[in-house]
Short mmCIF file of C-alpha atoms in Angstrom, two decimals:
data_model
loop_
_atom_site.label_atom_id
_atom_site.label_comp_id
_atom_site.label_asym_id
_atom_site.label_seq_id
_atom_site.Cartn_x
_atom_site.Cartn_y
_atom_site.Cartn_z
CA MET Z 134 0.00 0.00 0.00
CA ALA Z 135 1.14 3.57 -0.68
CA LEU Z 136 0.45 6.93 0.92
CA ASP Z 137 -2.13 8.09 -1.65
CA PHE Z 138 -4.81 10.77 -1.13
CA THR Z 139 -6.09 14.14 -2.36
CA ALA Z 140 -5.92 17.24 -0.14
CA ILE Z 141 -8.62 19.89 -0.60
CA ASP Z 142 -9.25 23.43 0.60
CA PHE Z 143 -12.23 25.73 -0.05
CA GLU Z 144 -12.69 29.46 0.43
CA THR Z 145 -16.24 30.77 0.74
CA ALA Z 146 -17.93 34.02 -0.22
CA ASN Z 147 -19.87 34.39 3.02
CA GLY Z 148 -20.62 32.67 6.32
CA PHE Z 149 -22.64 29.86 4.74
CA ARG Z 150 -20.63 26.76 3.96
CA GLY Z 151 -22.46 26.32 0.67
CA SER Z 152 -20.95 29.48 -0.87
CA PRO Z 153 -17.61 28.24 -2.29
CA CYS Z 154 -15.76 30.76 -4.46
CA SER Z 155 -12.40 28.98 -4.70
CA VAL Z 156 -10.99 25.48 -4.34
CA GLY Z 157 -7.48 24.04 -4.34
CA LEU Z 158 -6.54 20.36 -4.66
CA SER Z 159 -3.25 18.48 -4.30
CA LYS Z 160 -3.05 14.85 -5.40
CA VAL Z 161 -0.49 12.75 -3.51
CA ARG Z 162 0.95 9.47 -4.68
CA ASN Z 163 3.37 7.52 -2.48
CA GLY Z 164 3.80 10.56 -0.24
CA VAL Z 165 4.62 13.02 -3.04
CA VAL Z 166 2.42 15.72 -4.60
CA VAL Z 167 2.13 14.68 -8.26
CA GLU Z 168 -0.69 16.92 -9.54
CA GLU Z 169 -2.48 20.09 -8.46
CA ALA Z 170 -5.59 21.94 -9.56
CA SER Z 171 -7.43 25.07 -8.49
CA TRP Z 172 -10.49 26.98 -9.65
CA LEU Z 173 -12.28 30.22 -8.97
CA MET Z 174 -16.06 29.83 -9.20
CA ARG Z 175 -19.34 31.57 -8.62
CA PRO Z 176 -21.12 30.27 -5.53
CA PRO Z 177 -24.55 28.67 -5.99
CA GLU Z 178 -27.36 31.00 -7.03
CA ASN Z 179 -28.97 32.95 -4.15
CA HIS Z 180 -25.90 32.26 -2.00
CA ASP Z 181 -23.38 34.23 -4.02
CA HIS Z 182 -23.09 37.49 -2.08
CA PHE Z 183 -19.57 38.33 -0.88
CA GLU Z 184 -19.25 39.46 2.72
CA PHE Z 185 -16.54 41.94 3.67
CA HIS Z 186 -15.12 39.65 6.36
CA ASN Z 187 -14.58 36.78 3.91
CA THR Z 188 -13.07 38.99 1.20
CA ARG Z 189 -10.74 40.57 3.77
CA ILE Z 190 -9.44 37.06 4.59
CA HIS Z 191 -8.95 35.57 1.13
CA GLY Z 192 -8.99 38.63 -1.16
CA ILE Z 193 -11.57 37.24 -3.62
CA ARG Z 194 -14.29 39.69 -4.73
CA ALA Z 195 -17.54 39.21 -6.61
CA GLU Z 196 -16.04 40.74 -9.76
CA ASP Z 197 -13.22 38.17 -9.66
CA VAL Z 198 -15.67 35.34 -10.33
CA THR Z 199 -17.96 37.11 -12.81
CA GLY Z 200 -18.60 34.80 -15.74
CA ARG Z 201 -17.07 31.78 -14.00
CA PRO Z 202 -19.04 28.52 -13.75
CA ARG Z 203 -21.10 28.07 -10.63
CA PHE Z 204 -20.03 25.46 -8.10
CA GLY Z 205 -22.66 22.96 -9.26
CA GLU Z 206 -21.47 23.28 -12.86
CA LEU Z 207 -17.83 22.88 -11.86
CA PHE Z 208 -18.20 20.03 -9.40
CA PRO Z 209 -17.98 17.26 -12.04
CA GLU Z 210 -14.41 18.46 -12.76
CA ILE Z 211 -13.60 18.68 -9.05
CA GLY Z 212 -15.08 15.23 -8.46
CA ALA Z 213 -13.16 13.77 -11.40
CA PHE Z 214 -9.88 15.13 -10.00
CA ILE Z 215 -10.61 13.54 -6.61
CA GLY Z 216 -11.75 10.26 -8.12
CA GLY Z 217 -11.88 7.52 -5.50
CA ASP Z 218 -9.21 9.04 -3.26
CA VAL Z 219 -9.40 9.59 0.46
CA LEU Z 220 -9.90 13.33 0.97
CA ALA Z 221 -7.65 15.24 3.38
CA ALA Z 222 -8.55 18.68 4.71
CA HIS Z 223 -7.45 20.90 7.57
CA ASN Z 224 -10.74 21.10 9.51
CA ALA Z 225 -12.47 18.53 7.32
CA ALA Z 226 -15.85 19.24 8.92
CA PHE Z 227 -15.78 22.56 7.06
CA ASP Z 228 -14.54 21.41 3.64
CA LEU Z 229 -16.75 18.32 3.51
CA GLY Z 230 -19.59 20.59 4.63
CA VAL Z 231 -18.84 22.96 1.71
CA ILE Z 232 -19.23 20.08 -0.73
CA ARG Z 233 -22.46 18.91 0.87
CA SER Z 234 -24.16 22.28 1.36
CA GLY Z 235 -22.93 23.62 -2.00
CA LEU Z 236 -24.40 20.64 -3.84
CA GLU Z 237 -27.59 20.64 -1.76
CA VAL Z 238 -28.49 24.25 -2.58
CA SER Z 239 -27.58 23.47 -6.21
CA GLY Z 240 -30.12 20.64 -6.15
CA LEU Z 241 -27.46 18.02 -6.84
CA PRO Z 242 -26.62 14.71 -5.12
CA GLY Z 243 -23.13 14.11 -3.76
CA PRO Z 244 -20.77 11.13 -3.58
CA ALA Z 245 -19.50 9.35 -0.49
CA TYR Z 246 -15.97 10.06 0.72
CA HIS Z 247 -13.55 8.61 3.23
CA TYR Z 248 -11.68 11.56 4.67
CA VAL Z 249 -8.86 12.66 6.97
CA CYS Z 250 -8.89 15.76 9.17
CA THR Z 251 -5.36 17.09 9.67
CA VAL Z 252 -6.55 19.30 12.56
CA MET Z 253 -7.48 16.11 14.42
CA LEU Z 254 -4.20 14.41 13.50
CA SER Z 255 -2.16 17.52 14.34
CA ARG Z 256 -3.81 17.68 17.74
CA ARG Z 257 -2.99 14.03 18.33
CA CYS Z 258 0.55 13.91 16.91
CA TYR Z 259 2.00 17.38 17.52
CA SER Z 260 2.18 19.48 20.68
CA LEU Z 261 1.13 22.95 19.51
CA VAL Z 262 -0.60 25.78 21.29
CA SER Z 263 -2.68 26.25 18.12
CA ASN Z 264 -3.36 23.67 15.43
CA SER Z 265 -4.30 26.33 12.88
CA LEU Z 266 -2.88 25.63 9.44
CA PRO Z 267 0.11 28.03 9.70
CA TYR Z 268 1.25 26.46 13.00
CA ALA Z 269 0.78 22.87 11.84
CA ALA Z 270 2.48 23.61 8.52
CA GLU Z 271 5.45 25.15 10.32
CA GLU Z 272 5.75 22.08 12.54
CA ALA Z 273 5.64 19.83 9.46
CA GLY Z 274 8.31 21.90 7.70
CA VAL Z 275 5.91 22.91 4.93
CA PRO Z 276 6.19 26.40 3.37
CA LEU Z 277 2.96 28.42 3.66
CA VAL Z 278 3.37 31.96 2.33
CA ASN Z 279 -0.16 32.91 1.26
CA HIS Z 280 -2.48 31.45 3.87
CA HIS Z 281 -6.10 31.38 2.54
CA ASP Z 282 -4.96 30.87 -1.02
CA ALA Z 283 -6.85 27.61 -1.63
CA ALA Z 284 -4.08 26.00 -3.70
CA GLU Z 285 -1.39 26.80 -1.12
CA ASP Z 286 -3.57 25.68 1.78
CA ALA Z 287 -4.33 22.35 0.09
CA ARG Z 288 -0.60 21.82 -0.56
CA ALA Z 289 0.19 22.60 3.09
CA CYS Z 290 -2.50 20.19 4.27
CA ALA Z 291 -0.96 17.48 2.08
CA GLY Z 292 2.47 18.17 3.56
CA ILE Z 293 1.15 17.95 7.12
CA LEU Z 294 -0.45 14.56 6.46
CA VAL Z 295 2.72 13.23 4.81
CA ASP Z 296 4.79 14.43 7.80
CA ILE Z 297 2.44 12.85 10.35
CA ALA Z 298 2.48 9.55 8.45
CA ARG Z 299 6.30 9.66 8.38
CA ARG Z 300 6.51 10.32 12.12
CA ASN Z 301 4.27 7.29 12.71
CA ASN Z 302 6.19 5.04 10.27
CA ALA Z 303 2.99 4.60 8.23
CA ASN Z 304 3.16 3.85 4.51
CA SER Z 305 -0.55 4.44 3.84
CA ILE Z 306 -3.60 6.16 5.31
CA ALA Z 307 -4.86 2.77 6.50
CA GLU Z 308 -1.57 2.06 8.30
CA LEU Z 309 -1.60 5.52 9.89
CA TYR Z 310 -5.09 5.13 11.29
CA LEU Z 311 -4.33 1.61 12.48
CA SER Z 312 -1.20 2.83 14.29
CA LEU Z 313 -3.22 5.57 16.02
CA GLY Z 314 -6.09 3.24 16.92
CA LEU Z 315 -8.58 5.33 14.93
CA ASN Z 316 -11.28 4.54 12.38
CA LEU Z 317 -11.13 6.38 9.08
CA PRO Z 318 -14.06 8.87 8.98
CA HIS Z 319 -16.66 8.54 6.23
CA GLN Z 320 -19.21 10.95 4.75
CA PRO Z 321 -22.00 8.98 3.07
CA ALA Z 322 -23.52 9.81 -0.29
CA PHE Z 323 -26.51 12.14 -0.14
CA ASP Z 324 -29.40 13.37 -2.25
CA PRO Z 325 -31.07 16.72 -1.38
CA ALA Z 326 -34.39 15.30 -2.60
CA LEU Z 327 -34.29 12.96 0.41
CA GLY Z 328 -33.40 15.60 3.01
CA LEU Z 329 -30.97 18.43 3.72
CA SER Z 330 -28.10 18.71 6.19
CA LYS Z 331 -28.51 20.79 9.34
CA ALA Z 332 -26.11 23.49 8.04
CA THR Z 333 -28.14 23.93 4.85
CA VAL Z 334 -31.46 23.98 6.69
CA SER Z 335 -30.11 26.67 9.06
CA ALA Z 336 -28.84 28.79 6.16
CA LEU Z 337 -32.14 28.59 4.31
CA ALA Z 338 -34.01 29.48 7.50
CA ALA Z 339 -31.75 32.50 7.97
CA LYS Z 340 -32.56 33.68 4.44
CA ASN Z 341 -36.23 33.52 5.36
CA GLY Z 342 -35.63 35.69 8.42
CA SER Z 343 -35.99 32.98 11.05
CA SER Z 344 -32.40 32.53 12.18
CA LEU Z 345 -31.62 32.27 15.87
CA GLU Z 346 -29.39 35.33 15.67
CA ARG Z 347 -32.27 37.37 14.23
CA ALA Z 348 -34.59 36.10 16.96
CA LEU Z 349 -32.10 37.32 19.57
CA GLU Z 350 -31.86 40.85 18.15
CA GLY Z 351 -32.56 43.55 20.72
CA THR Z 352 -32.50 41.11 23.65
CA LEU Z 353 -28.77 40.65 24.23
CA GLY Z 354 -27.06 43.98 23.83
CA GLY Z 355 -28.26 45.25 20.45
CA PRO Z 356 -28.65 44.15 16.83
CA SER Z 357 -25.37 42.25 16.67
CA GLY Z 358 -26.36 39.99 19.57
CA TRP Z 359 -23.21 40.98 21.48
CA SER Z 360 -23.19 41.74 25.18
CA ALA Z 361 -20.73 44.04 26.92
CA TRP Z 362 -20.44 41.53 29.78
CA PRO Z 363 -20.89 38.06 28.27
CA GLU Z 364 -23.33 35.86 30.16
CA GLU Z 365 -21.81 32.40 30.47
CA GLY Z 366 -25.19 30.68 30.84
CA PRO Z 367 -25.52 26.96 31.61
CA ASN Z 368 -23.02 24.36 30.45
CA PRO Z 369 -25.01 21.81 28.40
CA LEU Z 370 -24.00 18.16 28.37
CA PRO Z 371 -22.22 16.76 25.29
CA ASN Z 372 -24.45 15.25 22.63
CA PRO Z 373 -23.95 11.46 22.99
CA ALA Z 374 -24.98 10.95 19.34
CA ALA Z 375 -22.37 13.38 17.95
CA GLU Z 376 -19.91 12.25 15.28
CA PRO Z 377 -16.77 10.87 17.02
CA GLY Z 378 -14.63 12.08 14.10
CA HIS Z 379 -15.54 15.74 14.66
CA PRO Z 380 -12.62 17.92 15.89
CA LEU Z 381 -14.63 19.07 18.93
CA PHE Z 382 -15.87 15.62 19.97
CA GLY Z 383 -14.67 14.71 23.46
CA GLN Z 384 -13.02 18.11 24.04
CA THR Z 385 -13.55 20.31 27.10
CA VAL Z 386 -14.16 23.79 25.69
CA VAL Z 387 -13.96 27.25 27.28
CA PHE Z 388 -14.88 30.55 25.56
CA THR Z 389 -13.25 33.95 26.09
CA GLY Z 390 -13.65 37.43 24.60
CA ASP Z 391 -16.61 38.93 22.75
CA LEU Z 392 -18.19 36.49 20.31
CA ALA Z 393 -20.40 37.30 17.33
CA ILE Z 394 -22.96 34.93 18.87
CA THR Z 395 -24.02 34.71 22.51
CA ARG Z 396 -22.00 32.61 24.90
CA PRO Z 397 -24.96 30.24 25.61
CA GLU Z 398 -25.48 29.70 21.87
CA ALA Z 399 -21.77 29.01 21.36
CA LYS Z 400 -21.84 26.48 24.21
CA SER Z 401 -24.93 24.83 22.75
CA ARG Z 402 -23.28 24.48 19.32
CA ALA Z 403 -20.13 23.01 20.88
CA ALA Z 404 -22.16 20.52 22.94
CA ASP Z 405 -24.07 19.48 19.80
CA MET Z 406 -20.71 18.36 18.35
CA GLY Z 407 -19.88 16.27 21.44
CA ALA Z 408 -17.81 18.84 23.37
CA ARG Z 409 -18.17 19.60 27.08
CA PRO Z 410 -18.46 23.40 27.60
CA GLU Z 411 -17.14 24.91 30.82
CA SER Z 412 -16.92 28.48 32.13
CA ARG Z 413 -13.29 28.77 33.20
CA VAL Z 414 -9.88 27.36 32.31
CA THR Z 415 -8.98 24.38 34.54
CA ALA Z 416 -6.87 21.23 34.38
CA ARG Z 417 -9.71 19.67 32.35
CA THR Z 418 -9.62 22.30 29.57
CA THR Z 419 -8.45 21.08 26.17
CA VAL Z 420 -9.69 23.87 23.83
CA LEU Z 421 -9.98 27.64 24.36
CA ILE Z 422 -12.06 29.52 21.78
CA VAL Z 423 -11.23 33.24 21.51
CA GLY Z 424 -13.48 35.99 20.14
CA ASP Z 425 -12.66 39.68 19.52
CA GLY Z 426 -11.44 38.97 15.98
CA PHE Z 427 -8.56 36.83 17.28
CA VAL Z 428 -6.45 34.96 14.71
CA ALA Z 429 -3.71 32.41 15.31
CA GLY Z 430 -0.98 34.99 14.72
CA ASP Z 431 -2.13 36.90 17.80
CA LEU Z 432 -0.48 34.22 19.94
CA ARG Z 433 2.91 35.49 18.78
CA ALA Z 434 1.86 39.16 18.87
CA GLY Z 435 0.71 38.87 22.50
CA ARG Z 436 -2.87 40.10 21.91
CA LEU Z 437 -4.50 37.78 24.44
CA THR Z 438 -7.27 37.72 27.01
CA GLY Z 439 -6.65 36.68 30.62
CA LYS Z 440 -7.95 33.18 29.88
CA ALA Z 441 -5.68 32.89 26.85
CA LYS Z 442 -2.63 33.90 28.93
CA ARG Z 443 -3.60 31.24 31.47
CA VAL Z 444 -3.77 28.67 28.66
CA LEU Z 445 -0.26 29.57 27.48
CA GLU Z 446 1.00 29.17 31.06
CA LEU Z 447 -0.61 25.73 31.37
CA HIS Z 448 0.61 24.70 27.91
CA ALA Z 449 4.18 25.60 28.92
CA LYS Z 450 3.74 23.27 31.90
CA GLY Z 451 2.74 20.40 29.64
CA GLN Z 452 -1.07 20.60 29.65
CA GLN Z 453 -2.37 20.00 26.12
CA ILE Z 454 -4.66 22.97 25.46
CA GLU Z 455 -5.37 24.28 21.98
CA VAL Z 456 -6.25 27.92 21.19
CA VAL Z 457 -8.87 28.31 18.43
CA SER Z 458 -10.26 31.49 16.87
CA GLU Z 459 -14.01 32.05 16.80
CA GLY Z 460 -13.86 31.93 13.00
CA GLU Z 461 -12.33 28.44 13.11
CA PHE Z 462 -14.91 27.39 15.70
CA LEU Z 463 -17.79 28.59 13.52
CA GLN Z 464 -16.33 26.66 10.59
CA MET Z 465 -16.31 23.55 12.76
CA VAL Z 466 -19.94 23.92 13.88
CA GLY Z 467 -21.38 25.25 10.61
CA GLY Z 468 -22.26 28.72 11.85
CA ALA Z 469 -22.02 32.04 10.05
#
């Protein structure tokens, strides 16, 4: 067996997963990138508005994709490039969700995929204060100059997986997962005519004016739903039926800083994915999610909350705690 797979990365036009505007793919054979592909595209109809926050991150504007095929029209080429490969993605819950939601709102069925999440593997095989792509790529010795360029991000993801396999003396994805005692995750085939995913249902509800955030307007500190003094609220129990392959499953999660959603809603979304939310950093904490526009680079710049500083202190003492931005968290749970 050989270390064969395809790494994938999507960028989206707005907060809905089903709004892909760019994709990058790197095909790996025997641990070496042998072919790459990337496309700009128009997101599916009615989901193709570009939000300032997304454009500020990846630099793609509506005019850059004018006249390009829509995602549903382009997917046969994307699918043909992937073929029967295992898919690798850094935060696979997001990228597999882009495929599913993008096809669902395009009225198209989607294929089944076995997949690998390099965030999960990085968390298990490295010892990093953040498993964001730039940190994991640096640990793997993979150059990453233009983070959020889909082609570069896919190439970095491929390099991380190759490095983790090498460190575990694995010659294939199957060997790697066997050595780690894990089961390879699987997304089944789907047909929107038979039902939609939760992320797509939520996005369609939001378009109709019935989103939870809209319902909370005016009750928690103004139209944005922010509160000057965040109310922690109750700590819901983890969802026992959550997907064990999700990057939040089994984690003990604490939130800090101002979030774009309320603290109780953030805790509820985390618990839905199998996480255990708590209100303060303790010896049980494994993930700290930071609001206030935090990005991974802020760890080096020193722009941290009190809870984040406490996490860095505990991490230096050997406690495995990961710092995650709110944007990464929302990608994981399918929020906007």
